[in-house]
Coordinates of C-alpha atoms and ligand atoms in Angstrom, one line a residue:
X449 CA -5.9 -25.6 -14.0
X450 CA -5.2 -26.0 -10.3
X451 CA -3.0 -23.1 -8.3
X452 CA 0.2 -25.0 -8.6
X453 CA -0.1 -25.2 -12.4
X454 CA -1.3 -21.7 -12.9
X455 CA 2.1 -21.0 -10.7
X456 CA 4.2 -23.1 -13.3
X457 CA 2.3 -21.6 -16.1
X458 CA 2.2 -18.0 -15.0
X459 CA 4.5 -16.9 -12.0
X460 CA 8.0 -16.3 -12.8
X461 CA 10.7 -19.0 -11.2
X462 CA 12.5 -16.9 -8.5
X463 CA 11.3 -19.4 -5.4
X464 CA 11.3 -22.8 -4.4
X465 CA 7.8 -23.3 -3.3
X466 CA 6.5 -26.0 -0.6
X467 CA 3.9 -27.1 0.9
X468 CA -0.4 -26.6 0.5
X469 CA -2.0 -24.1 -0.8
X470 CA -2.7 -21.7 2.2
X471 CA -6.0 -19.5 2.1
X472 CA -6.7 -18.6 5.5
X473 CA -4.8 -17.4 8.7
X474 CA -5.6 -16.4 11.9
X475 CA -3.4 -16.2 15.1
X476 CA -0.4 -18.1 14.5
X477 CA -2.6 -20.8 12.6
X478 CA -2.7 -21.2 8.6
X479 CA -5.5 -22.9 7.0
X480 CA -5.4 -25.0 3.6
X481 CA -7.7 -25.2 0.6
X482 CA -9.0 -28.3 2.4
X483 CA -9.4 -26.6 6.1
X484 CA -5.9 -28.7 7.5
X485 CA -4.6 -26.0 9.9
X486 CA -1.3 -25.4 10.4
X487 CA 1.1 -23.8 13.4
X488 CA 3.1 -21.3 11.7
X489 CA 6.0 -20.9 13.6
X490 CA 7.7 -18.6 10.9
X491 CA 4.8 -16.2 9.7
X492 CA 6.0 -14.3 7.0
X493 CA 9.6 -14.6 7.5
X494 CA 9.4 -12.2 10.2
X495 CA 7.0 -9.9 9.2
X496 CA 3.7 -11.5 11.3
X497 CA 5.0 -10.1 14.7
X498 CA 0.9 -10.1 15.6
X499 CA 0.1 -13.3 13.9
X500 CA -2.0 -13.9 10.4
X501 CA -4.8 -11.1 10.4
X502 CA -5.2 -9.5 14.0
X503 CA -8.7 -8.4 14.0
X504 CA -7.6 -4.8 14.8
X505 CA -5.4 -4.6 11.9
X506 CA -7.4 -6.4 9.5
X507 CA -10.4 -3.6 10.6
X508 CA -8.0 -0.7 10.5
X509 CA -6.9 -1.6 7.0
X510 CA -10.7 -2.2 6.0
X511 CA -11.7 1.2 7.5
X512 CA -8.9 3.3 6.3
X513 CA -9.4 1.4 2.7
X514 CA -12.7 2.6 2.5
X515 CA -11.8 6.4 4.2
X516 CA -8.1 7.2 1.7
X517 CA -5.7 4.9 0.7
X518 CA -3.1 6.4 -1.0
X519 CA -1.9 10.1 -1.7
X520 CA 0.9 11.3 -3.1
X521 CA 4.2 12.5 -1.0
X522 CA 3.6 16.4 -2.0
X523 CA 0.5 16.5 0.2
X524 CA -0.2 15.9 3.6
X525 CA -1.6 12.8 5.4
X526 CA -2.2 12.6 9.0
X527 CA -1.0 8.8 9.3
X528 CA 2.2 9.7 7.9
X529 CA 3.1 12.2 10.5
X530 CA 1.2 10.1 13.4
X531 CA 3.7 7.0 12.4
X532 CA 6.6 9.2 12.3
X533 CA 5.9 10.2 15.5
X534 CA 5.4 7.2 16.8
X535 CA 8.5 5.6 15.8
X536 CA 10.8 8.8 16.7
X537 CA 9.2 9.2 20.8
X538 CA 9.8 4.7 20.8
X539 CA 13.5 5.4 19.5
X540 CA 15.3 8.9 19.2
X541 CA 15.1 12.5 18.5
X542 CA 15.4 12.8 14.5
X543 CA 13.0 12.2 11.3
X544 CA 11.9 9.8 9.5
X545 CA 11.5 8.5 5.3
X546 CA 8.6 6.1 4.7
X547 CA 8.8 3.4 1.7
X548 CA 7.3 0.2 1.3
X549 CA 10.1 -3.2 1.8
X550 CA 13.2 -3.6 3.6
X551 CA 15.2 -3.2 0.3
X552 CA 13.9 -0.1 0.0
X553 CA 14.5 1.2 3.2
X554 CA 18.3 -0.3 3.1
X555 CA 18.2 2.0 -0.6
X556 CA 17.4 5.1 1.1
X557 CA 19.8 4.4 3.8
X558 CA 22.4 3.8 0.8
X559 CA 21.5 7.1 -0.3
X560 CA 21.7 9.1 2.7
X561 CA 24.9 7.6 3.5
X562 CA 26.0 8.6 -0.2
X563 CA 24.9 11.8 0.6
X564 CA 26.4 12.7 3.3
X565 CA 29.8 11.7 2.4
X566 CA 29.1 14.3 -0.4
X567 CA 31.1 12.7 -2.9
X568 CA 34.2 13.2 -0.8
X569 CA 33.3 10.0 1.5
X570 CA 32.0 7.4 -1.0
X571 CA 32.8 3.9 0.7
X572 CA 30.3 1.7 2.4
X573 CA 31.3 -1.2 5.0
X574 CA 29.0 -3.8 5.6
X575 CA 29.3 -7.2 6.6
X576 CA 30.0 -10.5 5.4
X577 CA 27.1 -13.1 5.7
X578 CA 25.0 -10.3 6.1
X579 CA 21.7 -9.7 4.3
X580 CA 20.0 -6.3 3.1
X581 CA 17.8 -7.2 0.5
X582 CA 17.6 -7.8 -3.4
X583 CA 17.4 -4.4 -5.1
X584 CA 21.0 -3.8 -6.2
X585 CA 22.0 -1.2 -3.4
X586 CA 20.8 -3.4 -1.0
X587 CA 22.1 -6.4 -2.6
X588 CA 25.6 -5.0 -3.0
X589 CA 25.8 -4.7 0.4
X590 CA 25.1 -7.9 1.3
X591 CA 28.2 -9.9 2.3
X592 CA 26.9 -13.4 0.7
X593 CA 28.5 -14.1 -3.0
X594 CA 25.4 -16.5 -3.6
X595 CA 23.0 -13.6 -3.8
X596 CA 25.7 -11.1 -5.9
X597 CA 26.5 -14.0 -8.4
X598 CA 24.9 -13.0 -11.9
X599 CA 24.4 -10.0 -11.4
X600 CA 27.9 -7.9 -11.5
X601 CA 29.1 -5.3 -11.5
X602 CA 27.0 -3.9 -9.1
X603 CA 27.0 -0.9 -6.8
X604 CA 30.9 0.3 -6.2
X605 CA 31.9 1.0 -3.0
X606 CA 31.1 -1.8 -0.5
X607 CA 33.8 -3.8 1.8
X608 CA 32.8 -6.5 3.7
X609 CA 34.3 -6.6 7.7
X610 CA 33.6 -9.9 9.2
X611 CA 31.1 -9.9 12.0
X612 CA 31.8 -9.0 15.5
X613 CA 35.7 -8.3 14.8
X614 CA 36.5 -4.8 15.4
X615 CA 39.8 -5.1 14.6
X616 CA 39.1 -6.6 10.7
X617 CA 36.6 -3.4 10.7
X618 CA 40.0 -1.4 12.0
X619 CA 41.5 -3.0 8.4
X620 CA 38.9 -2.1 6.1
X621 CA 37.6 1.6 7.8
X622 CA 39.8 4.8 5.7
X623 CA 39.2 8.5 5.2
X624 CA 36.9 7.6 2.5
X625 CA 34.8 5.8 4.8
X626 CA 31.4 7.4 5.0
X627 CA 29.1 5.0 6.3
X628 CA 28.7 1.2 8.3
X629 CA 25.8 -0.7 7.8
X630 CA 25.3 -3.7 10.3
X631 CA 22.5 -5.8 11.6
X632 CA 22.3 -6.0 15.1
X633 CA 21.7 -9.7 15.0
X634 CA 22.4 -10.9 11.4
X635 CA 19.0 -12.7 10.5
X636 CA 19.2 -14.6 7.1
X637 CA 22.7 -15.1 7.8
X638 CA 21.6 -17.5 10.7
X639 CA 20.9 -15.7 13.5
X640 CA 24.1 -14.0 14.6
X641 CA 24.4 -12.4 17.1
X642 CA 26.6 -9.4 17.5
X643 CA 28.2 -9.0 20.5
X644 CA 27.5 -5.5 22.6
X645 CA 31.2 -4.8 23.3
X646 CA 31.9 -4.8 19.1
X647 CA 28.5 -2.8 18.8
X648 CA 29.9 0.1 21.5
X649 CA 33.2 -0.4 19.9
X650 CA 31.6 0.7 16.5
X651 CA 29.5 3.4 17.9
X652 CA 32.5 4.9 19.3
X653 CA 34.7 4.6 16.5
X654 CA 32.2 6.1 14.1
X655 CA 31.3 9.2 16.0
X656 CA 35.5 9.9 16.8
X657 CA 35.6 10.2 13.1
X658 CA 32.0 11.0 11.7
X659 CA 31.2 8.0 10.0
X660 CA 27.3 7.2 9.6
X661 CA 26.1 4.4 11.6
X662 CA 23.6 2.4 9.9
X663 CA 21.5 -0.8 11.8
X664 CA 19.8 -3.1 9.7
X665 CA 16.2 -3.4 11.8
X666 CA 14.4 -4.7 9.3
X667 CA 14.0 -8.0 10.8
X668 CA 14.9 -7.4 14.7
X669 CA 12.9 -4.0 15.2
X670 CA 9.5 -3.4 16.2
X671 CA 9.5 -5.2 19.4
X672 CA 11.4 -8.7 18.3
X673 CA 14.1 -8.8 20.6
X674 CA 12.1 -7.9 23.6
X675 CA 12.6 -4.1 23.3
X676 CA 11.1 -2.1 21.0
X677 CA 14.2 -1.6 18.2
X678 CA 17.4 -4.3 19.3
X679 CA 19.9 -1.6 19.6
X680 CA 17.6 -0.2 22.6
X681 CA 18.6 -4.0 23.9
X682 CA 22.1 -3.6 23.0
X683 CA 22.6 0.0 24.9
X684 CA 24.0 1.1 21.8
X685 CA 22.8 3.8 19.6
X686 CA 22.8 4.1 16.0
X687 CA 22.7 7.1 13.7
X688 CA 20.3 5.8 11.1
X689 CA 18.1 2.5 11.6
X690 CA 15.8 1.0 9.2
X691 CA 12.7 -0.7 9.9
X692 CA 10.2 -2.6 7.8
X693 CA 8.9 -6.4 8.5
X694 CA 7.0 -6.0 11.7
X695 CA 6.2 -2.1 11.4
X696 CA 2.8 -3.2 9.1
X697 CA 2.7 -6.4 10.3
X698 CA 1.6 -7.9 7.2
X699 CA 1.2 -4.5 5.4
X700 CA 3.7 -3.4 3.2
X701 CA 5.5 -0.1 5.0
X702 CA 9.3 0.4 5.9
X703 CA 10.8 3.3 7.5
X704 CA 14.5 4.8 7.6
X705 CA 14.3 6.7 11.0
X706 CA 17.7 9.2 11.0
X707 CA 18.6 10.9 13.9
X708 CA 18.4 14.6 14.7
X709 CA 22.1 15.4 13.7
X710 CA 22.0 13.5 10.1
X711 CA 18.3 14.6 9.5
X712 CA 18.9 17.4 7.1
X713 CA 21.3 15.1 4.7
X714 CA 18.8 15.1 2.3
X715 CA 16.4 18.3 1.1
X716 CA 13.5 18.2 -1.5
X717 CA 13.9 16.0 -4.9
X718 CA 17.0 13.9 -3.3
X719 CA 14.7 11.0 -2.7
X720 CA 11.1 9.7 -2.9
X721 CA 8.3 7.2 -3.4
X722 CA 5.2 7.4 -5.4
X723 CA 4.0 4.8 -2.6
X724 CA 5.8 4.8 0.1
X725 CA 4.3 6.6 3.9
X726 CA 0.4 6.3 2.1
X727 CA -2.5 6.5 4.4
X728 CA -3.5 3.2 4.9
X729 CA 0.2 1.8 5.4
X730 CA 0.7 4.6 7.9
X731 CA -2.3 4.0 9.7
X732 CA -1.6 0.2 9.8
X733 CA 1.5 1.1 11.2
X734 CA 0.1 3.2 14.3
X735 CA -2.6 0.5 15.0
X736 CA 0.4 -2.1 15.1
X737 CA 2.5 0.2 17.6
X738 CA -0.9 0.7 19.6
X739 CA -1.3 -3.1 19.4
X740 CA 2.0 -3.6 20.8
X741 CA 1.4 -1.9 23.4
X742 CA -2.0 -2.3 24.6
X743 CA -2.0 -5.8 23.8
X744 CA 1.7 -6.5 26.4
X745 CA 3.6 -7.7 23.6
X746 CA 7.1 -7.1 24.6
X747 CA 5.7 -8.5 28.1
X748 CA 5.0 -11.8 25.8
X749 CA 8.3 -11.5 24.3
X750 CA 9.9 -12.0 27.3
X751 CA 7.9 -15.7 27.9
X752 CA 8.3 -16.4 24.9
X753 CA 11.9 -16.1 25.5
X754 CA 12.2 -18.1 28.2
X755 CA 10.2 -21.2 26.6
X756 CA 12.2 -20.7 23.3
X757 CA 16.1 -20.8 25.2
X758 CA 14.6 -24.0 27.5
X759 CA 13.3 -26.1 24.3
X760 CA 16.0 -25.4 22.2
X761 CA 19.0 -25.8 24.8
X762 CA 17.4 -29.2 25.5
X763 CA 17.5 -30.1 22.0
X764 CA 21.1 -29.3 22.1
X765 CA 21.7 -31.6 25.1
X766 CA 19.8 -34.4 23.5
X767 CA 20.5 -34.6 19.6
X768 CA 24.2 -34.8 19.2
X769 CA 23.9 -33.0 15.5
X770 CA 22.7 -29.8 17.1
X771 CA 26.0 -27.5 17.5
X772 CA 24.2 -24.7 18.8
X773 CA 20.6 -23.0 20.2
X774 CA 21.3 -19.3 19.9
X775 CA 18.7 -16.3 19.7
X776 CA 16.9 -13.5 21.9
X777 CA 13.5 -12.3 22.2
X778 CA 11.5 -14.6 19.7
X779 CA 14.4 -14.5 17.2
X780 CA 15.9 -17.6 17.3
X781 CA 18.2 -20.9 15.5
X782 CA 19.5 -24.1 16.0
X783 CA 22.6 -24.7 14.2
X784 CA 23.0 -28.2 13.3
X785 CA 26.2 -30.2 12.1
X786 CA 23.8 -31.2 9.0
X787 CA 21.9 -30.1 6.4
X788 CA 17.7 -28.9 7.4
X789 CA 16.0 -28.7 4.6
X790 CA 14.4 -32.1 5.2
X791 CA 13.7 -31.4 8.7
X792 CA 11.1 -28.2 7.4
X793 CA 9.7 -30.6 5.0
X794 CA 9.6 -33.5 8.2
X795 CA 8.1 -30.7 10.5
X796 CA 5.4 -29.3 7.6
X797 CA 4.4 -32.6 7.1
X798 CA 3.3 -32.8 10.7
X799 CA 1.5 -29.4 10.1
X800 CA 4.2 -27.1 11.3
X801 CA 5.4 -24.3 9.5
X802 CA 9.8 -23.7 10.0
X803 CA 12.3 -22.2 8.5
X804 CA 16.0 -22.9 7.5
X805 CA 18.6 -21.1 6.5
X806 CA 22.4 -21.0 5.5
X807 CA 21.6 -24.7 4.6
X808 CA 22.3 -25.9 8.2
X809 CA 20.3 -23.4 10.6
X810 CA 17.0 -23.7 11.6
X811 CA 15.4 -20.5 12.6
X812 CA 12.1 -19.9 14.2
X813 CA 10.8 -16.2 14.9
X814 CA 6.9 -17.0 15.9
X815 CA 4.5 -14.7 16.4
X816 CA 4.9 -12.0 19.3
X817 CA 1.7 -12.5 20.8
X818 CA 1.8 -16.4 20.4
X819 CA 0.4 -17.9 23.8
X820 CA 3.3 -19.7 25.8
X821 CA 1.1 -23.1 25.4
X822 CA 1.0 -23.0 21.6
X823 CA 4.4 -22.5 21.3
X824 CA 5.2 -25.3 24.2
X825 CA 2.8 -27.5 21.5
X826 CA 5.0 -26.3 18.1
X827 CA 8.5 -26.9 20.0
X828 CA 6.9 -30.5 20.9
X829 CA 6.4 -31.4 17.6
X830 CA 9.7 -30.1 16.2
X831 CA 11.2 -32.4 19.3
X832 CA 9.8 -35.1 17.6
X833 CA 10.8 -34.6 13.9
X834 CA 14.1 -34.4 15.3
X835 CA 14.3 -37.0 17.0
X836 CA 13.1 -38.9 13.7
X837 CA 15.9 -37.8 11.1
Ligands
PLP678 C1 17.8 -7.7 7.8 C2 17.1 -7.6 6.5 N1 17.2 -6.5 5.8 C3 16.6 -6.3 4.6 C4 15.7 -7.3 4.1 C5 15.0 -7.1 2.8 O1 13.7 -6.9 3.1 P1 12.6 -7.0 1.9 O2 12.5 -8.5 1.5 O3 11.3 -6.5 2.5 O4 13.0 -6.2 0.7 C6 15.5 -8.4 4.9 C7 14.6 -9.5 4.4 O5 14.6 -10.6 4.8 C8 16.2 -8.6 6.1 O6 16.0 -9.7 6.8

């Protein structure tokens, strides 16, 4: 039985699947069962911020493997506290909770916030068109009735503000308020961006009356937008931020970083993870902050900015169904007045790897260390698909 059929056969239905059968990557490159390669232009929705096996991850994870690769979370391990480090002298003064998806970071955020409003302060706001993951925390605060439908009730306690409107949030924020949870740029939700002013807005609101902060890093931090975390490129500080895509870049790890004044909400027994902060994801994390910055990724960032807004705004001028090129850092869309499905499909056929979302927006987030003339090449073929549909 070939792979696809063993996937009929075996592997439960929860995605729609495209595409070859991918068993090598290296750079921002994907090879097939038959050696076609491929310019991934999307690696792992966000999560290969240093391409498909960087040698110096793909060693650290072979040497720790063979050195301790898990513990449990009632000992020490010196990866754990290295990473925790790491994350707090790149962000703010305050501690941090490992676990191992962006779910399950936005849980323990959940949590916190829960705990905090010690059972006085129970509500959550979050945003429409927002998205926080599947568990059903995370999913209940995800402002998008396609992902909720099915599985009600779920998690009480959640209003949804709209976007970037302060005065809606004004509406929906009461004494019972305990917690807001945003993403600084909505990701799956199409690449929205949030604008500073509502961001400072927020910030200000919430520490007048001691509401929790919460941003949403799990696809923006670890060096994305250009700075390290995106509220470091918004000037505006959260209480709680939760990171998890890029921090392993490839490895499973996430991290909900809490700031000194919030950091002793929770105590021994209020929350853990059999897996979650192990040695080998720890470690995997420090090589990818030491990677980031020996190897001048947020340098990169910054080019690959500049090559991304030039493409995309002339695709805007020349195909009269895109509406809009929007995006920072290496995170960004093209909104278009039609449906894009076929346009991945269009673009994969000619060996490049896209995404869409929301139906009608195309997003590309490539690799951070992509070079400049790659990307120049990917952006040349997309020109071409759409100027073909
Ligand atoms: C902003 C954001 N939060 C949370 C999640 C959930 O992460 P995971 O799929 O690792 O559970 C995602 C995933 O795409 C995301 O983009």
């Amino acid at each position: 039985m070939d792979i696809k059929n063993k996937y009929k056969s075996y592997v439960l239905n929860t995605y729609t699947r495209m595409g070859p059968v991918f068993v090598k990557g290296k750079g921002s490159f994907l090879f097939d069962e038959s050696g076609s390669k491929y310019l991934d232009l999307f690696p792992g929705w966000g999560v290969g911020i240093l391409g498909h096996s960087h040698p110096k991850i793909a060693g650290v994870i072979s040497l720790q493997a063979k050195k301790l690769i898990h513990i449990p979370n009632n000992l020490y391990n010196v990866y754990q506290a290295e990473l925790a480090e790491k994350i707090i002298r790149a962000s703010f003064k305050g501690k941090v909770f490992f676990a191992n998806s962006g779910t399950e970071g936005i849980e323990a955020a959940i949590k916190l916030a829960k705990a905090f409003g010690r059972g006085k302060k129970h509500k959550i706001i979050a945003m429409k068109n927002s998205f926080h993951g599947r568990t059903l925390g995370a999913l209940s605060a995800t402002g998008q009735a396609k992902y909720q439908q099915g599985f009600k009730p779920l998690v009480p306690g959640f209003v949804y503000a709209k976007f970037g409107d302060f005065d809606d949030f004004l509406r929906k924020v009461d004494n019972k308020t305990a917690a807001v949870i945003i993403e600084p740029i909505q990701g799956e939700g199409g690449v929205n961006i949030a604008p500073k002013e509502y961001l400072a807005e927020l910030r200000k609101y919430c520490s007048q009356k001691g509401i929790l902060l919460i941003f949403d890093e799990v696809q923006t931090g670890m060096a994305r937008t250009g700075k390290m975390f995106a509220f470091q490129r918004f000037g505006v500080e959260p209480d709680v931020f939760v990171l998890a895509k890029g921090l392993g870049a490839g490895f499973p790890i996430s991290a909900l970083v809490v700031s000194s004044k919030y950091a002793d909400v929770f105590s021994p027994g209020m929350h853990a993870s059999t897996f979650g902060g192990s040695p080998l994801a720890c470690r995997t994390g420090c090589e990818v902050f030491e990677v980031i910055e020996t190897e001048g990724i947020l340098e990169n960032v910054k080019n690959i900015e500049k090559v991304l807004k030039y493409y995309l705004s002339e695709f805007k001028s020349k195909f009269s169904f895109v509406l809009k090129a929007r995006g920072v850092g290496a995170m960004w869309a093209l909104e278009l007045s039609r449906e894009c499905a076929d346009v991945v499909k269009k673009a994969l056929d000619r060996k490049l790897i896209i995404n869409c979302t929301q139906k009608k927006v195309l997003r590309i987030m490539p690799a951070l260390n992509i070079k400049t003339k790659i990307l120049d090449k990917g952006l040349n073929i997309l020109g071409k698909v759409l100027s073909e549909i």
